[in-house]
Amino acid sequence: MNTLTIFKRELTSYFTQPTAYAIVIIFGFLSILLAFTIGNFWAIDDASLHGSFFRSIPLLLMILVPAVSMRQWSDEHYTGTIELLGTFPINLRSAIWGKFLASAMVWALALALTFPIVSAVNYLGDPDNWTIFSGYLGSFLVCLTFLAITTLVSAFTRDQVVALIVSVAICCLLTICGWEPVINEVRRTGPDAAQAVDIMTKFGIYSHFFEATLGKISITSLLYFFGLIIICLLGTNLVLKSQRA
Amino acid sequence: MIEVTGLTKRFGSKVAVDDLSFSVNKGEVLGFLGPNGAGKSTTMRMVTGFLPVSAGKIKICGISMTGRPKAAKRKIGYLPESAPLYKDMTVQGFLKFCASLRGLGGSARRQAVEKSIETCFLENVARQSIGTLSKGYRHRTCLAQSLLHDPEVLVLDEPTDGLDPNQKLEVRKLIKNLGKEKAILFSTHILEEVTAACTRAVIVDQGVIVADGTPEQLTKEGGGSLYDLFHKVTTFETPAA
Ligand SMILES: Nc1ncnc2c1ncn2[C@@H]1O[C@H](COP(=O)(O)OP(=O)(O)O)[C@@H](O)[C@H]1O
Ligand SMILES: [Mg+2]
């Protein structure tokens, strides 16, 4: 119940301020733009959208997700409203989940708004829509993971800019270290690099995300995403509790 | 209804509240006086269950705050020092939100919101966004939040801070009225408020109670002036943390 109350408040708050609108629109615009430019949408005849559209999604999300949610807990510290939440007869857990799910809703909406590209491939050919759906699911899992990281980081500081910078840095690290160009670069350094490549691929978000865009989501990948999410949210609880001690 | 014994709070090596004991009964308004940095807000944050205690016991209507925090919190209405609010909400929306978290729903919630809007004279701004309100209205919106569930215990941290003289007068009257039915703990560093609204007052300095009594007793103790007493028993500059 309390989770729902807080969820509703947060969601309303996102859409009474221009930030969420702006970022959802920027995301929709850029993701489609990138699909047609560096994604080579026309040239590669990519009906699953794997190589054109989905390829650049994590690169956008690693910056835009923290931008939407940097205020999640830092503002609560900054304005002191955490003192209200902390003295209401509610569990901290419900507040953390309520806020997290509200941001998740914003991203579900943002992803949904990229539907024109799905209509486009359906109009142009006969794509495997299950694979596309799986790609969207993967994108959403990336959103949730970055969101959980932002949640945790924003619990540490009352300064939303600091929260933004630190969470972008962490999300970038997760994204870049599994990104093809970087992996290729490391691989080129010699045969000894094999192990490093292996670790980077497993640790990075791209390998897990790519699986999804190809239509297969493995248990390992699910464990990776949900593991990170749960660790970050439990960490948030711990940080918020220990700050008062 | 508020029973505090041996309350202590340490921030690192700094002792902000030092072995404080006091109680407030129904029908009492206890004024919590003291210079800035005396430990008033820290005490209230512990009494309301926001800060964990370093040592000591807090009982609200017989319920231990450390043992059953949720049950104890239900009995308290709290106005934090900075009167924090969600600025993107309307006054009514904010109160509705707080009432929901207080477990009120349906018509009970609507009535609670209406009543506290009325009590705090917020009718004119009920539909206005909090971000556009003047400081006095904001303060009263946060005060209204503390009254929603008609709590038996009220903890108000500098409830008249930042209000103009008329508003100060209104809020003091309000506290005095509410105090007939409830147990109220309120902090201030304005000495007139003690005589205007309190049935009893304690003066705190560096985390310790240095004077305790009815306003009349305290005035007498200070040789006819509360100011003199305050000056005598408190340190001029509390060293920074
Ligand atoms: N979170 C905190 N960390 C460290 N010191 C604190 C913290 N909160 C309060 N203090 C210190 O505790 C003392 C009492 O503060 P406070 O309770 O706010 O005083 P008052 O409300 O009486 O002005 C001050 O010296 C303050 O610096
Ligand atoms: Mg204070």
Tab-separated table of N, CA and C in Angstrom, chain B residues 50-156:
chain	number	residue	atom	x	y	z
B	50	PHE	N	13.316	9.266	14.062
B	50	PHE	CA	14.105	9.464	12.844
B	50	PHE	C	15.558	9.056	13.078
B	51	LEU	N	16.120	9.505	14.191
B	51	LEU	CA	17.490	9.131	14.531
B	51	LEU	C	17.480	8.004	15.553
B	52	PRO	N	18.352	7.016	15.374
B	52	PRO	CA	18.485	6.014	16.434
B	52	PRO	C	19.201	6.632	17.643
B	53	VAL	N	18.907	6.128	18.822
B	53	VAL	CA	19.532	6.692	20.024
B	53	VAL	C	20.885	6.031	20.255
B	54	SER	N	21.797	6.764	20.901
B	54	SER	CA	23.061	6.145	21.318
B	54	SER	C	22.845	5.408	22.629
B	55	ALA	N	21.990	5.989	23.481
B	55	ALA	CA	21.624	5.323	24.735
B	55	ALA	C	20.343	5.967	25.239
B	56	GLY	N	19.629	5.251	26.094
B	56	GLY	CA	18.429	5.819	26.700
B	56	GLY	C	17.154	5.189	26.172
B	57	LYS	N	16.036	5.581	26.807
B	57	LYS	CA	14.740	4.995	26.459
B	57	LYS	C	13.753	6.084	26.085
B	58	ILE	N	12.924	5.776	25.081
B	58	ILE	CA	11.850	6.688	24.695
B	58	ILE	C	10.555	5.909	24.687
B	59	LYS	N	9.565	6.414	25.410
B	59	LYS	CA	8.254	5.769	25.364
B	59	LYS	C	7.206	6.788	24.947
B	60	ILE	N	6.421	6.398	23.945
B	60	ILE	CA	5.334	7.255	23.472
B	60	ILE	C	4.023	6.544	23.808
B	61	CYS	N	3.226	7.140	24.667
B	61	CYS	CA	1.990	6.506	25.131
B	61	CYS	C	2.273	5.074	25.601
B	62	GLY	N	3.378	4.887	26.261
B	62	GLY	CA	3.724	3.574	26.798
B	62	GLY	C	4.389	2.634	25.804
B	63	ILE	N	4.508	3.064	24.532
B	63	ILE	CA	5.116	2.190	23.514
B	63	ILE	C	6.571	2.592	23.306
B	64	SER	N	7.446	1.618	23.337
B	64	SER	CA	8.863	1.918	23.183
B	64	SER	C	9.200	2.256	21.725
B	65	MET	N	9.878	3.388	21.526
B	65	MET	CA	10.226	3.795	20.161
B	65	MET	C	11.266	2.872	19.547
B	66	THR	N	12.163	2.351	20.373
B	66	THR	CA	13.164	1.432	19.831
B	66	THR	C	12.584	0.032	19.620
B	67	GLY	N	11.640	-0.357	20.486
B	67	GLY	CA	11.086	-1.699	20.400
B	67	GLY	C	10.044	-1.847	19.310
B	68	ARG	N	9.075	-0.913	19.255
B	68	ARG	CA	8.013	-0.999	18.255
B	68	ARG	C	7.868	0.354	17.563
B	69	PRO	N	8.858	0.675	16.724
B	69	PRO	CA	8.882	2.018	16.126
B	69	PRO	C	7.621	2.378	15.344
B	70	LYS	N	7.072	1.419	14.585
B	70	LYS	CA	5.918	1.762	13.754
B	70	LYS	C	4.716	2.145	14.621
B	71	ALA	N	4.466	1.354	15.654
B	71	ALA	CA	3.337	1.638	16.544
B	71	ALA	C	3.541	2.970	17.250
B	72	ALA	N	4.769	3.235	17.675
B	72	ALA	CA	5.042	4.492	18.373
B	72	ALA	C	4.896	5.678	17.434
B	73	LYS	N	5.362	5.524	16.190
B	73	LYS	CA	5.297	6.632	15.230
B	73	LYS	C	3.859	7.011	14.908
B	74	ARG	N	2.959	6.041	14.950
B	74	ARG	CA	1.544	6.329	14.673
B	74	ARG	C	0.968	7.343	15.645
B	75	LYS	N	1.541	7.404	16.853
B	75	LYS	CA	0.986	8.269	17.904
B	75	LYS	C	1.494	9.696	17.797
B	76	ILE	N	2.476	9.911	16.906
B	76	ILE	CA	3.158	11.211	16.889
B	76	ILE	C	2.860	12.011	15.627
B	77	GLY	N	2.672	13.305	15.795
B	77	GLY	CA	2.711	14.227	14.668
B	77	GLY	C	3.980	15.047	14.811
B	78	TYR	N	4.675	15.272	13.701
B	78	TYR	CA	6.003	15.888	13.803
B	78	TYR	C	6.178	16.982	12.762
B	79	LEU	N	6.607	18.133	13.237
B	79	LEU	CA	6.998	19.211	12.335
B	79	LEU	C	8.510	19.372	12.431
B	80	PRO	N	9.250	18.918	11.408
B	80	PRO	CA	10.715	19.067	11.462
B	80	PRO	C	11.129	20.532	11.377
B	81	GLU	N	12.363	20.786	11.751
B	81	GLU	CA	12.849	22.158	11.881
B	81	GLU	C	12.742	22.961	10.591
B	82	SER	N	13.100	22.349	9.473
B	82	SER	CA	13.142	23.110	8.227
B	82	SER	C	11.799	23.086	7.498
B	83	ALA	N	10.772	22.497	8.108
B	83	ALA	CA	9.464	22.349	7.481
B	83	ALA	C	9.572	21.815	6.053
B	84	PRO	N	10.162	20.630	5.892
B	84	PRO	CA	10.385	20.089	4.549
B	84	PRO	C	9.081	19.720	3.845
B	85	LEU	N	9.065	19.929	2.524
B	85	LEU	CA	7.869	19.667	1.718
B	85	LEU	C	8.298	19.208	0.332
B	86	TYR	N	7.376	18.579	-0.382
B	86	TYR	CA	7.613	18.283	-1.803
B	86	TYR	C	7.075	19.453	-2.605
B	87	LYS	N	7.990	20.237	-3.170
B	87	LYS	CA	7.602	21.520	-3.747
B	87	LYS	C	6.791	21.380	-5.025
B	88	ASP	N	6.852	20.215	-5.657
B	88	ASP	CA	6.118	20.049	-6.905
B	88	ASP	C	4.654	19.690	-6.672
B	89	MET	N	4.260	19.486	-5.405
B	89	MET	CA	2.872	19.097	-5.141
B	89	MET	C	2.043	20.310	-4.747
B	90	THR	N	0.706	20.147	-4.841
B	90	THR	CA	-0.153	21.183	-4.294
B	90	THR	C	-0.313	20.910	-2.799
B	91	VAL	N	-0.786	21.927	-2.069
B	91	VAL	CA	-0.977	21.776	-0.629
B	91	VAL	C	-1.891	20.580	-0.346
B	92	GLN	N	-3.006	20.558	-1.087
B	92	GLN	CA	-3.957	19.478	-0.888
B	92	GLN	C	-3.369	18.109	-1.257
B	93	GLY	N	-2.673	18.073	-2.378
B	93	GLY	CA	-2.061	16.828	-2.834
B	93	GLY	C	-1.048	16.307	-1.821
B	94	PHE	N	-0.259	17.222	-1.296
B	94	PHE	CA	0.746	16.846	-0.302
B	94	PHE	C	0.080	16.275	0.953
B	95	LEU	N	-0.951	16.946	1.425
B	95	LEU	CA	-1.626	16.479	2.644
B	95	LEU	C	-2.295	15.130	2.414
B	96	LYS	N	-2.835	14.966	1.208
B	96	LYS	CA	-3.461	13.688	0.879
B	96	LYS	C	-2.417	12.561	0.890
B	97	PHE	N	-1.278	12.877	0.325
B	97	PHE	CA	-0.174	11.912	0.293
B	97	PHE	C	0.246	11.515	1.718
B	98	CYS	N	0.426	12.524	2.571
B	98	CYS	CA	0.841	12.236	3.951
B	98	CYS	C	-0.238	11.437	4.680
B	99	ALA	N	-1.498	11.799	4.441
B	99	ALA	CA	-2.591	11.087	5.105
B	99	ALA	C	-2.606	9.621	4.685
B	100	SER	N	-2.351	9.367	3.403
B	100	SER	CA	-2.307	7.979	2.936
B	100	SER	C	-1.212	7.201	3.661
B	101	LEU	N	-0.026	7.829	3.787
B	101	LEU	CA	1.063	7.140	4.473
B	101	LEU	C	0.774	6.966	5.956
B	102	ARG	N	-0.136	7.783	6.463
B	102	ARG	CA	-0.571	7.629	7.854
B	102	ARG	C	-1.653	6.567	7.979
B	103	GLY	N	-1.983	5.945	6.853
B	103	GLY	CA	-2.946	4.842	6.898
B	103	GLY	C	-4.389	5.277	6.740
B	104	LEU	N	-4.617	6.542	6.375
B	104	LEU	CA	-5.997	6.992	6.178
B	104	LEU	C	-6.402	6.801	4.720
B	105	GLY	N	-7.683	6.491	4.507
B	105	GLY	CA	-8.161	6.327	3.143
B	105	GLY	C	-9.602	6.779	3.034
B	106	GLY	N	-10.045	6.901	1.808
B	106	GLY	CA	-11.453	7.205	1.544
B	106	GLY	C	-11.931	8.491	2.190
B	107	SER	N	-13.096	8.438	2.813
B	107	SER	CA	-13.681	9.673	3.336
B	107	SER	C	-12.949	10.119	4.598
B	108	ALA	N	-12.374	9.173	5.337
B	108	ALA	CA	-11.603	9.558	6.529
B	108	ALA	C	-10.436	10.453	6.115
B	109	ARG	N	-9.828	10.090	4.973
B	109	ARG	CA	-8.697	10.872	4.507
B	109	ARG	C	-9.151	12.263	4.059
B	110	ARG	N	-10.262	12.286	3.332
B	110	ARG	CA	-10.752	13.574	2.844
B	110	ARG	C	-11.070	14.497	4.025
B	111	GLN	N	-11.718	13.931	5.034
B	111	GLN	CA	-12.069	14.754	6.189
B	111	GLN	C	-10.829	15.239	6.926
B	112	ALA	N	-9.858	14.335	7.084
B	112	ALA	CA	-8.630	14.707	7.795
B	112	ALA	C	-7.927	15.848	7.074
B	113	VAL	N	-7.848	15.747	5.740
B	113	VAL	CA	-7.182	16.799	4.962
B	113	VAL	C	-7.945	18.114	5.101
B	114	GLU	N	-9.272	18.056	4.962
B	114	GLU	CA	-10.071	19.280	5.079
B	114	GLU	C	-9.889	19.931	6.448
B	115	LYS	N	-9.922	19.085	7.473
B	115	LYS	CA	-9.843	19.619	8.824
B	115	LYS	C	-8.502	20.292	9.074
B	116	SER	N	-7.423	19.663	8.645
B	116	SER	CA	-6.135	20.282	8.962
B	116	SER	C	-5.876	21.503	8.078
B	117	ILE	N	-6.483	21.535	6.883
B	117	ILE	CA	-6.412	22.745	6.066
B	117	ILE	C	-7.102	23.905	6.783
B	118	GLU	N	-8.233	23.570	7.395
B	118	GLU	CA	-8.996	24.585	8.117
B	118	GLU	C	-8.232	25.048	9.366
B	119	THR	N	-7.731	24.069	10.128
B	119	THR	CA	-7.026	24.403	11.371
B	119	THR	C	-5.828	25.312	11.109
B	120	CYS	N	-5.156	25.098	9.998
B	120	CYS	CA	-3.940	25.867	9.733
B	120	CYS	C	-4.178	27.022	8.755
B	121	PHE	N	-5.428	27.365	8.523
B	121	PHE	CA	-5.790	28.499	7.656
B	121	PHE	C	-5.155	28.395	6.276
B	122	LEU	N	-5.366	27.287	5.623
B	122	LEU	CA	-4.746	27.101	4.311
B	122	LEU	C	-5.770	27.080	3.174
B	123	GLU	N	-7.033	27.415	3.484
B	123	GLU	CA	-8.096	27.320	2.468
B	123	GLU	C	-7.734	28.051	1.174
B	124	ASN	N	-7.133	29.238	1.328
B	124	ASN	CA	-6.856	30.064	0.149
B	124	ASN	C	-5.838	29.448	-0.804
B	125	VAL	N	-4.984	28.596	-0.263
B	125	VAL	CA	-3.884	28.097	-1.093
B	125	VAL	C	-3.970	26.592	-1.326
B	126	ALA	N	-5.077	25.983	-0.937
B	126	ALA	CA	-5.178	24.522	-0.954
B	126	ALA	C	-4.805	23.918	-2.301
B	127	ARG	N	-5.152	24.610	-3.392
B	127	ARG	CA	-4.884	24.049	-4.711
B	127	ARG	C	-3.625	24.611	-5.359
B	128	GLN	N	-2.894	25.400	-4.590
B	128	GLN	CA	-1.699	26.025	-5.146
B	128	GLN	C	-0.494	25.101	-4.990
B	129	SER	N	0.439	25.217	-5.933
B	129	SER	CA	1.655	24.413	-5.840
B	129	SER	C	2.523	24.937	-4.702
B	130	ILE	N	3.075	24.033	-3.897
B	130	ILE	CA	3.825	24.423	-2.704
B	130	ILE	C	5.030	25.295	-3.058
B	131	GLY	N	5.639	25.020	-4.208
B	131	GLY	CA	6.792	25.796	-4.644
B	131	GLY	C	6.512	27.283	-4.804
B	132	THR	N	5.236	27.646	-5.003
B	132	THR	CA	4.913	29.052	-5.226
B	132	THR	C	4.451	29.746	-3.943
B	133	LEU	N	4.460	29.037	-2.825
B	133	LEU	CA	3.944	29.629	-1.585
B	133	LEU	C	5.005	30.454	-0.863
B	134	SER	N	4.543	31.414	-0.053
B	134	SER	CA	5.472	32.160	0.792
B	134	SER	C	5.842	31.288	1.987
B	135	LYS	N	6.880	31.718	2.685
B	135	LYS	CA	7.438	30.878	3.743
B	135	LYS	C	6.411	30.556	4.831
B	136	GLY	N	5.605	31.542	5.206
B	136	GLY	CA	4.611	31.330	6.256
B	136	GLY	C	3.642	30.218	5.896
B	137	TYR	N	3.184	30.238	4.643
B	137	TYR	CA	2.245	29.204	4.188
B	137	TYR	C	2.912	27.832	4.145
B	138	ARG	N	4.164	27.827	3.706
B	138	ARG	CA	4.872	26.545	3.652
B	138	ARG	C	4.982	25.934	5.041
B	139	HIS	N	5.342	26.791	5.982
B	139	HIS	CA	5.498	26.318	7.335
B	139	HIS	C	4.188	25.737	7.861
B	140	ARG	N	3.103	26.432	7.555
B	140	ARG	CA	1.813	25.963	8.057
B	140	ARG	C	1.350	24.707	7.325
B	141	THR	N	1.775	24.557	6.055
B	141	THR	CA	1.436	23.320	5.341
B	141	THR	C	2.095	22.132	6.027
B	142	CYS	N	3.340	22.321	6.434
B	142	CYS	CA	4.032	21.221	7.096
B	142	CYS	C	3.425	20.974	8.479
B	143	LEU	N	2.999	22.057	9.121
B	143	LEU	CA	2.315	21.900	10.411
B	143	LEU	C	1.010	21.117	10.221
B	144	ALA	N	0.287	21.455	9.158
B	144	ALA	CA	-0.978	20.765	8.866
B	144	ALA	C	-0.747	19.269	8.709
B	145	GLN	N	0.358	18.921	8.075
B	145	GLN	CA	0.732	17.514	7.896
B	145	GLN	C	0.831	16.777	9.231
B	146	SER	N	1.311	17.488	10.263
B	146	SER	CA	1.519	16.821	11.554
B	146	SER	C	0.201	16.592	12.298
B	147	LEU	N	-0.872	17.256	11.851
B	147	LEU	CA	-2.150	17.158	12.576
B	147	LEU	C	-3.121	16.166	11.934
B	148	LEU	N	-2.765	15.686	10.736
B	148	LEU	CA	-3.702	14.893	9.936
B	148	LEU	C	-4.363	13.745	10.686
B	149	HIS	N	-3.567	12.977	11.412
B	149	HIS	CA	-4.101	11.773	12.043
B	149	HIS	C	-4.519	12.042	13.483
B	150	ASP	N	-4.698	13.319	13.828
B	150	ASP	CA	-5.118	13.719	15.156
B	150	ASP	C	-4.299	12.989	16.226
B	151	PRO	N	-2.974	13.184	16.211
B	151	PRO	CA	-2.102	12.387	17.081
B	151	PRO	C	-2.220	12.794	18.543
B	152	GLU	N	-1.891	11.855	19.417
B	152	GLU	CA	-1.938	12.159	20.847
B	152	GLU	C	-0.718	12.958	21.277
B	153	VAL	N	0.352	12.816	20.499
B	153	VAL	CA	1.605	13.494	20.834
B	153	VAL	C	2.024	14.365	19.655
B	154	LEU	N	2.389	15.608	19.940
B	154	LEU	CA	2.876	16.496	18.882
B	154	LEU	C	4.307	16.913	19.214
B	155	VAL	N	5.174	16.799	18.236
B	155	VAL	CA	6.541	17.264	18.412
B	155	VAL	C	6.785	18.331	17.355
B	156	LEU	N	7.007	19.551	17.798
B	156	LEU	CA	7.127	20.668	16.862
B	156	LEU	C	8.479	21.345	17.048
